[in-house]
PDB file of C-alpha atoms in Angstrom:
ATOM      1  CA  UNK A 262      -4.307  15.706  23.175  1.00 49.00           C
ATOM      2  CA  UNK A 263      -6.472  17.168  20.359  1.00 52.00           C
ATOM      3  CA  UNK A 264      -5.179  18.008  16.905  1.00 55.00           C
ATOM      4  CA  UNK A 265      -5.383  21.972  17.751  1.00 51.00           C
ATOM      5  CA  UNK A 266      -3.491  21.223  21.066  1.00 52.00           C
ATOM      6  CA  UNK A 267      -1.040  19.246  19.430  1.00 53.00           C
ATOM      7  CA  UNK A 268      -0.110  22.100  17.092  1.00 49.00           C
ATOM      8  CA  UNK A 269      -0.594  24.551  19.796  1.00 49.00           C
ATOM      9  CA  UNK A 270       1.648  23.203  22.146  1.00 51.00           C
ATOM     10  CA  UNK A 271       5.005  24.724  22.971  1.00 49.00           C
ATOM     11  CA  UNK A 272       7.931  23.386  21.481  1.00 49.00           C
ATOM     12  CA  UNK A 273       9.892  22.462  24.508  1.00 43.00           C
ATOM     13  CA  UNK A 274       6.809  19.980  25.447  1.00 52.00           C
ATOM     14  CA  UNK A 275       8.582  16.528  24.907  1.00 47.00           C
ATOM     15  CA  UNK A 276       5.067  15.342  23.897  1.00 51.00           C
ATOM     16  CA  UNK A 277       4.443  18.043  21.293  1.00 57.00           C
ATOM     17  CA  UNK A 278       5.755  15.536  18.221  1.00 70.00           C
ATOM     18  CA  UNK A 279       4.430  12.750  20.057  1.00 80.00           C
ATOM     19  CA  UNK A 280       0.731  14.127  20.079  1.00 75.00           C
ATOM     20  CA  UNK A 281       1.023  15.754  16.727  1.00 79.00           C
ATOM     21  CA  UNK A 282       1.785  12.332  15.254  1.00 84.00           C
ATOM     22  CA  UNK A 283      -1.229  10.785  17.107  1.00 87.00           C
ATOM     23  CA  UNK A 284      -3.566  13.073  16.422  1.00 85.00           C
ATOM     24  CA  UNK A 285      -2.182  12.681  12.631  1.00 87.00           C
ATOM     25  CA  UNK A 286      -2.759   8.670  12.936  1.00 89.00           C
ATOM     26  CA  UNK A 287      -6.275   9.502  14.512  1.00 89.00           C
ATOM     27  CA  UNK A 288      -7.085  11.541  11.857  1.00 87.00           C
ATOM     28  CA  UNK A 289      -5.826   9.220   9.043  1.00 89.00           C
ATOM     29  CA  UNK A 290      -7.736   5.955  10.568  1.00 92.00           C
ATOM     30  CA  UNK A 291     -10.740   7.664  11.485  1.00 91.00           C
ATOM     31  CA  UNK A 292     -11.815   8.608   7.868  1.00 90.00           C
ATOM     32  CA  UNK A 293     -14.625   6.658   6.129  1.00 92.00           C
ATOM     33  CA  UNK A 294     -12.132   6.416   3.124  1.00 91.00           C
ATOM     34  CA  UNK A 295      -9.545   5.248   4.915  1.00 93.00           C
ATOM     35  CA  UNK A 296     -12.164   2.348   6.561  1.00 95.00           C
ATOM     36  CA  UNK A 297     -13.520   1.451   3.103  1.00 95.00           C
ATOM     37  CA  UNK A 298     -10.104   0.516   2.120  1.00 95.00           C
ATOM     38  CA  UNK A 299      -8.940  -1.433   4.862  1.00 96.00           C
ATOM     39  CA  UNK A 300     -12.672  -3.167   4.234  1.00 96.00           C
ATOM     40  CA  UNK A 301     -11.957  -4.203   1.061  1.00 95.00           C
ATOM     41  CA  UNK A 302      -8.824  -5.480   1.826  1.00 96.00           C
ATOM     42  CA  UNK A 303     -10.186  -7.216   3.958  1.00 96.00           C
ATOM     43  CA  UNK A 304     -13.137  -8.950   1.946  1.00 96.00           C
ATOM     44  CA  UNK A 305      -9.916  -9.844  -0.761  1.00 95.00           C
ATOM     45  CA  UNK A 306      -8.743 -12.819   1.428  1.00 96.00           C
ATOM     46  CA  UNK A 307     -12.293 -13.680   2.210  1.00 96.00           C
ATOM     47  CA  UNK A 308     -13.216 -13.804  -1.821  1.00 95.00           C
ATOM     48  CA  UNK A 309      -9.670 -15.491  -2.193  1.00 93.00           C
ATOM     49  CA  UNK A 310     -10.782 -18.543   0.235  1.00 93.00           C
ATOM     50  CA  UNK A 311     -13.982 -18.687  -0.728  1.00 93.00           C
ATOM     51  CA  UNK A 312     -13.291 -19.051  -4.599  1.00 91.00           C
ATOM     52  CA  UNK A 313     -10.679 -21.647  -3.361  1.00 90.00           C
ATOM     53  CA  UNK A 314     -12.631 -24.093  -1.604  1.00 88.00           C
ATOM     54  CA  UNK A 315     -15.318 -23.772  -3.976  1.00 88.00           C
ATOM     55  CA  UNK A 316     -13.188 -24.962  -6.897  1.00 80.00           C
ATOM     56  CA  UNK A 317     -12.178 -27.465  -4.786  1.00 78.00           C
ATOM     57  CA  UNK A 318     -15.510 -28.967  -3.711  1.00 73.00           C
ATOM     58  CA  UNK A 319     -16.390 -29.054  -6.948  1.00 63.00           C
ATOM     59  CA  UNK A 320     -13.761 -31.926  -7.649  1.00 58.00           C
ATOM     60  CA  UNK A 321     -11.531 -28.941  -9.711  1.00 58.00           C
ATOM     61  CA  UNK A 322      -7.951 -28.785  -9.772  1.00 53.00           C
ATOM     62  CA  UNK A 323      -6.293 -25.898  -9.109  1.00 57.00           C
ATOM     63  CA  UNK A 324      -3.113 -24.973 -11.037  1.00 51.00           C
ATOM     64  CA  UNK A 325      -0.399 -22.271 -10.037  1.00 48.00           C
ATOM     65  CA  UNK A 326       1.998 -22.426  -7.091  1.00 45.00           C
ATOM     66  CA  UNK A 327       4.537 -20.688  -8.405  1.00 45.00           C
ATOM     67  CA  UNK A 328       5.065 -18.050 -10.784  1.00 42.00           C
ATOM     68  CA  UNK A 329       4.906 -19.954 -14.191  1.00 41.00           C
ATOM     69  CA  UNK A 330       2.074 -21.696 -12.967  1.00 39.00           C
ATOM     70  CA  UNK A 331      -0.660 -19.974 -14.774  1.00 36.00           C
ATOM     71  CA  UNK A 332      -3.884 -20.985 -12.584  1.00 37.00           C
ATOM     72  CA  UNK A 333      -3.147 -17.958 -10.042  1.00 40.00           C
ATOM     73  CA  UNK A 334      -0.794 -16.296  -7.647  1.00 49.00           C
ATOM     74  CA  UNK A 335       2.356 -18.050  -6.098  1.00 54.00           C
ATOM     75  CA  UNK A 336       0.937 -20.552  -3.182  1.00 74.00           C
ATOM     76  CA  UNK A 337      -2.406 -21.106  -4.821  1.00 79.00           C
ATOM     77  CA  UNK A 338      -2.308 -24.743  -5.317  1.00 78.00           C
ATOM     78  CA  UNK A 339      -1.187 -25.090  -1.555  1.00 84.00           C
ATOM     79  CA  UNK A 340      -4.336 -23.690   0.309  1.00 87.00           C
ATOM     80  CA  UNK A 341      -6.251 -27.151   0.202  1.00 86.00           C
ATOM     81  CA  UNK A 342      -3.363 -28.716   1.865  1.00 87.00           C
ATOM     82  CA  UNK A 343      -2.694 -25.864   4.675  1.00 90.00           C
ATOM     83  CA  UNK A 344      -4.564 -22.166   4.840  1.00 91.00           C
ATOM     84  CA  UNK A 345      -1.603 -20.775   6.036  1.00 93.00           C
ATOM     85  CA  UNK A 346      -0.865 -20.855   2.263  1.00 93.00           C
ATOM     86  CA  UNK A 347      -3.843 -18.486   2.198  1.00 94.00           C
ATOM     87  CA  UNK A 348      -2.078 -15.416   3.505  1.00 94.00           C
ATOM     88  CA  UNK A 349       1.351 -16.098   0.959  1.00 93.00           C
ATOM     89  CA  UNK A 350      -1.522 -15.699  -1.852  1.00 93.00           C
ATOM     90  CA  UNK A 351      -3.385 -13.185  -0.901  1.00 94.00           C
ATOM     91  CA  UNK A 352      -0.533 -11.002  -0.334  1.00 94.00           C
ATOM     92  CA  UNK A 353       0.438 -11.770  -3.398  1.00 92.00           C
ATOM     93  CA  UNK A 354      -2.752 -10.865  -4.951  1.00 92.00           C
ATOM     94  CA  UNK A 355      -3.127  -7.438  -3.347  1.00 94.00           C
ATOM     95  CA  UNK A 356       0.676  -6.718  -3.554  1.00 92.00           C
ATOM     96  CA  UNK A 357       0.461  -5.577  -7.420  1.00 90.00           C
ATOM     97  CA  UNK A 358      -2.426  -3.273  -7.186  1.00 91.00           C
ATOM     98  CA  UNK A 359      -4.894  -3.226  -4.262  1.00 93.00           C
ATOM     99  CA  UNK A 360      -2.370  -2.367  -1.247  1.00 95.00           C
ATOM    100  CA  UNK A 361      -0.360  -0.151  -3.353  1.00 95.00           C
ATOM    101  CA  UNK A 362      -3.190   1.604  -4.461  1.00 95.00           C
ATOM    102  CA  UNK A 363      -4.722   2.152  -0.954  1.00 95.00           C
ATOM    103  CA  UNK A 364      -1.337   3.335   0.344  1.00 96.00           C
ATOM    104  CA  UNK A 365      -1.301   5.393  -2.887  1.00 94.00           C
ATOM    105  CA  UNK A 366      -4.868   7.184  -2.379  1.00 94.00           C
ATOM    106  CA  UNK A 367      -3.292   7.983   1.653  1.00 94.00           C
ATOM    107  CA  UNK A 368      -0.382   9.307   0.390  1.00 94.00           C
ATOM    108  CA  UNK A 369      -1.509  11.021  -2.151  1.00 92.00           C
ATOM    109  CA  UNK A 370      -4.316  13.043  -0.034  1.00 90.00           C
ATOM    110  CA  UNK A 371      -1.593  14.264   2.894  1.00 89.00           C
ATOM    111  CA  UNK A 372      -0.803  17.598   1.957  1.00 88.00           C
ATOM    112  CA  UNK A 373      -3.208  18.147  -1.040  1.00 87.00           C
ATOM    113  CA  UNK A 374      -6.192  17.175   0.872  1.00 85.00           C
ATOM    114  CA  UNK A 375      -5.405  19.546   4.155  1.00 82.00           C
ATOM    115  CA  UNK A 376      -4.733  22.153   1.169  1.00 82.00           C
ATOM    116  CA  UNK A 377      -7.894  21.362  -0.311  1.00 80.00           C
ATOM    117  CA  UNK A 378     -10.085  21.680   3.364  1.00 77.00           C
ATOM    118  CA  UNK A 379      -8.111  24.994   4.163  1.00 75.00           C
ATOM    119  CA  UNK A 380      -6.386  23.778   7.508  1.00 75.00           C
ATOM    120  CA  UNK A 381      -2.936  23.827   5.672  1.00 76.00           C
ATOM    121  CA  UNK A 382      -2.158  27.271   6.658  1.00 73.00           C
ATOM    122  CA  UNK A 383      -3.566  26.632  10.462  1.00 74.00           C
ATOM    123  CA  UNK A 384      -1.204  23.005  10.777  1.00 72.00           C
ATOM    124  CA  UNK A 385       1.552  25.612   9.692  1.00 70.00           C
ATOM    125  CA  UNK A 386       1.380  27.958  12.314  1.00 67.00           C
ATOM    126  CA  UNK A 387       4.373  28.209  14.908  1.00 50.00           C
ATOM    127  CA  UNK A 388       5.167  26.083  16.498  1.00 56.00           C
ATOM    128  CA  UNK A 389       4.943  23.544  13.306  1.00 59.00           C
ATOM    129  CA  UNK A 390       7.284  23.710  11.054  1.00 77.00           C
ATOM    130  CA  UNK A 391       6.957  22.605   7.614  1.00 83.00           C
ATOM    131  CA  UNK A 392       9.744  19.935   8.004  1.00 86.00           C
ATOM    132  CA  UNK A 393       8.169  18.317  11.122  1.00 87.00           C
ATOM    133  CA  UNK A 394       4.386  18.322   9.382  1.00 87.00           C
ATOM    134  CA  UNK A 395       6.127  16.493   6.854  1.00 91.00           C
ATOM    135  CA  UNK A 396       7.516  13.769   8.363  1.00 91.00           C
ATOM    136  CA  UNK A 397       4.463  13.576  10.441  1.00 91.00           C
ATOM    137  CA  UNK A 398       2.466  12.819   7.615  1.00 92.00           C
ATOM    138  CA  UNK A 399       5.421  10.348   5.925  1.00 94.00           C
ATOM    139  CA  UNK A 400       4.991   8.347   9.213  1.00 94.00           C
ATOM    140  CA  UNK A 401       1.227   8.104   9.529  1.00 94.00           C
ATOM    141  CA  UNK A 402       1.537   6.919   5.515  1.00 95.00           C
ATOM    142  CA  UNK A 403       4.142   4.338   6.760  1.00 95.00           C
ATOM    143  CA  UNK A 404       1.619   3.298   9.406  1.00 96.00           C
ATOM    144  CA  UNK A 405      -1.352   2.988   7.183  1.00 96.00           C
ATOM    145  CA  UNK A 406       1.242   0.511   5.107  1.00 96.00           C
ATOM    146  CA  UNK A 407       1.666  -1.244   8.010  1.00 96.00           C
ATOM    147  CA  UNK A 408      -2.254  -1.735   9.251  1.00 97.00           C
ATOM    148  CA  UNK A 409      -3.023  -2.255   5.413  1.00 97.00           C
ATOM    149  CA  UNK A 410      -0.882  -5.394   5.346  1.00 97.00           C
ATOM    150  CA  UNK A 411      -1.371  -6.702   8.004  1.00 97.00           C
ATOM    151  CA  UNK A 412      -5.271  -6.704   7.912  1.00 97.00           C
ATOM    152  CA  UNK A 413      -4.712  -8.586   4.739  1.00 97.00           C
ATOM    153  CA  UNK A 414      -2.772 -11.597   6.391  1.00 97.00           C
ATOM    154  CA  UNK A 415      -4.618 -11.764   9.523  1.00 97.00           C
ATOM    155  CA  UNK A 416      -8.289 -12.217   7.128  1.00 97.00           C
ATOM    156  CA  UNK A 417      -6.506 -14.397   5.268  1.00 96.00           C
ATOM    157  CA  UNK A 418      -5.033 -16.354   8.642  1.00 96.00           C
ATOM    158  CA  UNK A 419      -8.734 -16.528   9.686  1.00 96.00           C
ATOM    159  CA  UNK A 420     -10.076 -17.169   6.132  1.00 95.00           C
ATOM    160  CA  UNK A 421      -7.911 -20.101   5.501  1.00 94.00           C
ATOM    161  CA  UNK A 422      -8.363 -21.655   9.592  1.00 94.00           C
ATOM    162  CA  UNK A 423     -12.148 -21.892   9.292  1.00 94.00           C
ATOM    163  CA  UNK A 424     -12.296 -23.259   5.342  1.00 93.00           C
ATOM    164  CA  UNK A 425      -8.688 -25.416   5.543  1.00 92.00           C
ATOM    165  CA  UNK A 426      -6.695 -27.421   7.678  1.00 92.00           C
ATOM    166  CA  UNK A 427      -3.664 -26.238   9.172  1.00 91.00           C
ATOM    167  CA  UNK A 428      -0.431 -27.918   9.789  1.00 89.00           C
ATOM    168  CA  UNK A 429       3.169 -28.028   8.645  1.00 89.00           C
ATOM    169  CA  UNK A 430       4.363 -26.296   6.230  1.00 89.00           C
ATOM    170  CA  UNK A 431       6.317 -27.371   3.373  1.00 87.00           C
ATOM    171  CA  UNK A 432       8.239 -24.347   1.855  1.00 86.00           C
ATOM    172  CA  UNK A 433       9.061 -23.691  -2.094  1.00 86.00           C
ATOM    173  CA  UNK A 434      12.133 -25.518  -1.932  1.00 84.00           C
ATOM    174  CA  UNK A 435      10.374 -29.134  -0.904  1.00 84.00           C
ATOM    175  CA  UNK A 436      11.412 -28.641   2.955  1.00 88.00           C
ATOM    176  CA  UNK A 437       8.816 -29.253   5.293  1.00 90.00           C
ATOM    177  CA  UNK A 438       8.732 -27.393   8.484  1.00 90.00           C
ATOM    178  CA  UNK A 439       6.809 -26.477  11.387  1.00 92.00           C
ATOM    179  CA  UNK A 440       3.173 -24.664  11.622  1.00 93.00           C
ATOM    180  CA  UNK A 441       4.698 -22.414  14.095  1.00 93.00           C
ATOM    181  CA  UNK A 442       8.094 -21.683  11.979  1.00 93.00           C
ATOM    182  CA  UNK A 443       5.792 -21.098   9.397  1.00 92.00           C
ATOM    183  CA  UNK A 444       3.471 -18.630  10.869  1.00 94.00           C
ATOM    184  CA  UNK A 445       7.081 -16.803  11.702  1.00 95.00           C
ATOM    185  CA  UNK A 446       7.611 -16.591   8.222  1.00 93.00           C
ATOM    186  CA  UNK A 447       4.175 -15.409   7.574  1.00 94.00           C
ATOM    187  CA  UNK A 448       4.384 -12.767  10.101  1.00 95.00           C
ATOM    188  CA  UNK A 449       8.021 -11.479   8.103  1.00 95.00           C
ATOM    189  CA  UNK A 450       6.219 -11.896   4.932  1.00 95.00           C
ATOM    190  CA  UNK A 451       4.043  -9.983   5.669  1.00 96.00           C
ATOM    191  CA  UNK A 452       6.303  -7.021   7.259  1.00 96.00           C
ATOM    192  CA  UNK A 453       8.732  -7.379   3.833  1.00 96.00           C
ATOM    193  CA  UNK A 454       5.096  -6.389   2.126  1.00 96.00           C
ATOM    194  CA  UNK A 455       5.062  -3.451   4.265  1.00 96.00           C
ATOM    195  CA  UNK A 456       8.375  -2.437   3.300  1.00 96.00           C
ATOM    196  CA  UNK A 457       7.717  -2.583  -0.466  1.00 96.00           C
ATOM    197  CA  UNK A 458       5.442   0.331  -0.052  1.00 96.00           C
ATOM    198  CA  UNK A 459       8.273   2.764   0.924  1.00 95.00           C
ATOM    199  CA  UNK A 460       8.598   3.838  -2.483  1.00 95.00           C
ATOM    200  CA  UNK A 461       5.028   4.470  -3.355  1.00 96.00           C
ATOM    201  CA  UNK A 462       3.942   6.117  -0.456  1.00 96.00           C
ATOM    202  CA  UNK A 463       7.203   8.515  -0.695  1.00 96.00           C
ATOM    203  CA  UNK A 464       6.468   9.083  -4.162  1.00 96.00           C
ATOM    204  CA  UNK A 465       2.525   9.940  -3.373  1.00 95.00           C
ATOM    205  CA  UNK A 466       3.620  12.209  -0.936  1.00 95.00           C
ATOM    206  CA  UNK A 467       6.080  13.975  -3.074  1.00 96.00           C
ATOM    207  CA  UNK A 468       3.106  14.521  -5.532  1.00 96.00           C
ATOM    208  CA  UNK A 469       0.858  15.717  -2.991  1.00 93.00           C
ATOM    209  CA  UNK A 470       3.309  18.446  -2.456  1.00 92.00           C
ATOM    210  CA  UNK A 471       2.303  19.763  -6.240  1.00 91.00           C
ATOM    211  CA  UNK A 472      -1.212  20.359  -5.815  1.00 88.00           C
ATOM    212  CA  UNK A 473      -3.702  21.456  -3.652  1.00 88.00           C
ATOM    213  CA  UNK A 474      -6.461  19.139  -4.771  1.00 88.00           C
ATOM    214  CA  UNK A 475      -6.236  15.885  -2.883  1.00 86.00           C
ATOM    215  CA  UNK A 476      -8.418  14.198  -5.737  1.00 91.00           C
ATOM    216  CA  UNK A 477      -5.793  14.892  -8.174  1.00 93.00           C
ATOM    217  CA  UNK A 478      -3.012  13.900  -5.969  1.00 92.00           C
ATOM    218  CA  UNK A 479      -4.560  10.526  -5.702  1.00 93.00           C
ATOM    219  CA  UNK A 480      -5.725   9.684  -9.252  1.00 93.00           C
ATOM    220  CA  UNK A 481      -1.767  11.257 -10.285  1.00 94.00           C
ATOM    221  CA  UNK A 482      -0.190   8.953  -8.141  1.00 93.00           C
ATOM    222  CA  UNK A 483      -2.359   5.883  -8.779  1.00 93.00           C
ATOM    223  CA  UNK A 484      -2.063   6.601 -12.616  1.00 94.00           C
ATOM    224  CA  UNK A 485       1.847   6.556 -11.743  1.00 94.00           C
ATOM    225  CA  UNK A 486       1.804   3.331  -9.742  1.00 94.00           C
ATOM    226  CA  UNK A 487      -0.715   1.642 -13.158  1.00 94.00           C
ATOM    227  CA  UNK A 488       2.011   2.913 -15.448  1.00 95.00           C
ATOM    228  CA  UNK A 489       4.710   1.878 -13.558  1.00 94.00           C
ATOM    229  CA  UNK A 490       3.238  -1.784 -13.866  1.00 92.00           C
ATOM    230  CA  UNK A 491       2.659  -1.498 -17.406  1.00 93.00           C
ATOM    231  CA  UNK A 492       5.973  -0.865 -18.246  1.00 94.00           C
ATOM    232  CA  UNK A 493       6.995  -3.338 -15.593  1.00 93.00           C
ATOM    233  CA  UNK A 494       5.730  -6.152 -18.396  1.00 91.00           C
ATOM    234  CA  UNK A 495       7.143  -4.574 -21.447  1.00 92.00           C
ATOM    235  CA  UNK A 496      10.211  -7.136 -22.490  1.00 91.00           C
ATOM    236  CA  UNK A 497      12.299  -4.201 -24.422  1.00 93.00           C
ATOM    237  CA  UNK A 498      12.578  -1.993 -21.040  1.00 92.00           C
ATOM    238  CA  UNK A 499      14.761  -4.861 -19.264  1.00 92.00           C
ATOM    239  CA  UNK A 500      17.594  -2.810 -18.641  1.00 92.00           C
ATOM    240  CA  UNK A 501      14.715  -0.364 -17.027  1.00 93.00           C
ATOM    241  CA  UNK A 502      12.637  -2.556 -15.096  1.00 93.00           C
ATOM    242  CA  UNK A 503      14.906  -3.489 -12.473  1.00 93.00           C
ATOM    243  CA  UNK A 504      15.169   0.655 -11.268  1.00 93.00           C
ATOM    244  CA  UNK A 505      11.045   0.586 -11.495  1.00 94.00           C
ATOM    245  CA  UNK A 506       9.946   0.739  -7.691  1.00 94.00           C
ATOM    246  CA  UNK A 507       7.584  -2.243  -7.771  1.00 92.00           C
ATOM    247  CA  UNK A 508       9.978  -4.585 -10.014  1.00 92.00           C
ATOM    248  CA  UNK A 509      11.020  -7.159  -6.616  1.00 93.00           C
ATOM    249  CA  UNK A 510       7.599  -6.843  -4.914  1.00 93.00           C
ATOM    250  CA  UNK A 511       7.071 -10.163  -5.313  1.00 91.00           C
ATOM    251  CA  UNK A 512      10.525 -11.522  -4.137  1.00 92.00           C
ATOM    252  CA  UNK A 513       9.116 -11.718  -0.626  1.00 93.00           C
ATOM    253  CA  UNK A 514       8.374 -15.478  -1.767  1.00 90.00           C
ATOM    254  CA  UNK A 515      12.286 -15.823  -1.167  1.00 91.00           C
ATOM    255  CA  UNK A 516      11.495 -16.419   2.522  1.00 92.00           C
ATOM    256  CA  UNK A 517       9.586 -19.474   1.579  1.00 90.00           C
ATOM    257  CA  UNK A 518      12.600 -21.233   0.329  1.00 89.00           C
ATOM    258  CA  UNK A 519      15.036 -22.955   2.239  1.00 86.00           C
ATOM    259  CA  UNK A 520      17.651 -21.721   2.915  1.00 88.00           C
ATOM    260  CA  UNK A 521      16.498 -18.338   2.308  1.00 88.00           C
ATOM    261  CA  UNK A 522      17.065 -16.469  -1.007  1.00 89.00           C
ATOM    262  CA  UNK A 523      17.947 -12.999   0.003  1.00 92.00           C
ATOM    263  CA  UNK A 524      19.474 -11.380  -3.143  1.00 92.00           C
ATOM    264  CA  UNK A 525      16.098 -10.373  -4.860  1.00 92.00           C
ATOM    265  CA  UNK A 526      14.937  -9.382  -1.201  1.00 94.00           C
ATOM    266  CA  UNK A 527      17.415  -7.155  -0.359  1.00 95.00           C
ATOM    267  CA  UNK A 528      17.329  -5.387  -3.872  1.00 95.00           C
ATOM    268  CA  UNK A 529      14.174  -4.207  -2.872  1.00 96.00           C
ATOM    269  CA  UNK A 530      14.243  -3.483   0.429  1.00 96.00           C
ATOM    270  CA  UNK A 531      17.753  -0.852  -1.480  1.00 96.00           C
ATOM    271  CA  UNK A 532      15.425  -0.071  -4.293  1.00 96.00           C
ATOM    272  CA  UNK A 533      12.808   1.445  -1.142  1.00 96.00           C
ATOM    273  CA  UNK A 534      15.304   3.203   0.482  1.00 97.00           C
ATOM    274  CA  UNK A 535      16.032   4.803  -2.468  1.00 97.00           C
ATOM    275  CA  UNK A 536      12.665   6.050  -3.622  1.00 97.00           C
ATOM    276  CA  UNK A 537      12.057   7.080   0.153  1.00 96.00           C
ATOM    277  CA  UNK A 538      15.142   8.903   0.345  1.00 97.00           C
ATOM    278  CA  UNK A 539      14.734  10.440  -3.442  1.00 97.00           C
ATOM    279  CA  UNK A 540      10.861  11.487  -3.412  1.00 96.00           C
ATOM    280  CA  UNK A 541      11.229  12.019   0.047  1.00 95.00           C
ATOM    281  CA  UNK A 542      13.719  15.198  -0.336  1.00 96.00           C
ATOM    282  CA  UNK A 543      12.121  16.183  -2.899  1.00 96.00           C
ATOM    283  CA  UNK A 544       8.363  16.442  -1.314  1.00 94.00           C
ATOM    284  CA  UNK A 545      10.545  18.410   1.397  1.00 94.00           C
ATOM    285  CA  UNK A 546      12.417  20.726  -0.822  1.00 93.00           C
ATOM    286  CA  UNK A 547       8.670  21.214  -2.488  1.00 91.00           C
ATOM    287  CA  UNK A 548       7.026  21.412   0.632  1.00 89.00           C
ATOM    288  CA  UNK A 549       9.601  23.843   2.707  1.00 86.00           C
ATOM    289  CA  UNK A 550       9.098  26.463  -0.938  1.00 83.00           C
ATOM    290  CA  UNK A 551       5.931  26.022  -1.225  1.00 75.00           C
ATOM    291  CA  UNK A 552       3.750  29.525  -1.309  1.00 67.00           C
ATOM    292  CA  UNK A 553       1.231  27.710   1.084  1.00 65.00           C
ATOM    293  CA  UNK A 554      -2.589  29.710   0.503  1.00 61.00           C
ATOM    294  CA  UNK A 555      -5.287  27.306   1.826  1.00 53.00           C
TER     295      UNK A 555
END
């Protein structure tokens, strides 16, 4: 089903929201922005392992593997001894800025960008709705955080399986345990990442509501996720930092300990829900009022 037959299609089709949604994700994954992201993503593993085993091979050690480490992201230290570590620290390296970014730039060009090309008003017509365009393009964000993730850990599963050996895994807390236990963990990782970009992607979308220039919809919401981090790092907003959306990003290490840590986890999995839930009635209320011209 095309994008003008999915909007065409009578409401009573079962498939109408089913091919609106697809032709949405078509539309999403088929731009050469969208592609150019999930490329550099990509190549941030690759740079990640190659760096690694570099310093290595040059008799260097490297510091880090954990937070107050100081010679790079959580896991660093570990990627000689088992690439699995690989995808743990490259997730963490993307986490702060690159995915969040990407998912930003998406989220940000929804609403504003279909404004901005003048097919706003034509996505509108019956038998749309407002509500259901919406969430249409909430879910093809969600599934670009998805793809964006997990691109990340599968390079950085390949990176670190041709450049390091691969074996058991011993977690944060000095427990060793199995390859396949810890590609499990890996895999969770990975879709705890995922999650973290709830709040981001509800809050681009929310902004794309207030403008119909996708360009400034994107730099907004990126200059919102840069200040966010800023103030993230500023010691006299403590009692603020923990309601900032990307304070707990980072507490997906908690499933590398054993037993499992899962206050700091579930904190942020609330603090999502939240922003979702907040930004995402709002981009509706904005949305559903909106005097729509383009």
């Amino acid at each position: 089903m095309s994008r003008a037959e999915a909007v065409a299609a009578p409401r009573a089709n079962p498939l109408w929201t089913l091919g609106l949604l697809r032709s949405e994700l078509s539309l999403t994954f088929r731009r050469w922005r969208t592609l150019a992201l999930l490329g550099v993503l990509t190549g941030v593993p690759i740079l990640i392992g190659v760096a690694v085993k570099i310093e290595t091979s040059g008799g260097s050690t490297l510091g880090g593997g954990g937070p107050e480490g100081g010679g790079g992201p959580a896991f660093i230290a570990q990627i000689t001894n088992n690439g699995l570590f690989l995808v743990f620290t490259a997730l963490a390296a993307t986490l702060p800025f690159f995915l969040p970014m990407a998912v930003g730039v998406v989220a940000g060009d929804a609403v504003a960008g279909e404004a901005n090309a003048g097919t706003l008003r034509y996505l509108l017509v019956a038998p749309a709705g407002r509500t259901r365009l919406l969430l249409t393009k909430y879910a093809a964000t969600m599934a670009f955080c998805l793809v964006a993730t997990l691109v990340v850990a599968v390079s950085a599963l390949a990176t670190g399986a041709i450049l390091f050996p691969l074996g058991d895994v011993v977690t944060i807390s000095g427990v060793r345990i199995g390859f396949g236990e810890g590609l499990w963990r890996a895999f969770l990782i990975a879709l705890v990442v995922a999650a973290s970009l709830v709040g981001i992607a509800a809050l681009g979308l929310f902004v794309s509501t207030l403008t119909n220039s996708g360009i400034a919809a994107m730099a907004t919401t990126v200059g919102l996720l840069i200040t966010v981090q800023i103030l993230d790092q500023i010691p006299q907003l403590h009692a603020l930092q923990p309601y900032f959306f990307s304070h707990h990003w980072l507490s997906f290490a908690d499933l590398m300990r054993e037993p499992v840590y899962w206050d700091d986890l579930v904190k942020n999995l609330e603090l999502q829900a939240l922003y979702a839930a907040v930004f995402g009635s709002a981009a509706w209320a904005r949305f559903t009022a909106k005097d729509i011209t383009a």
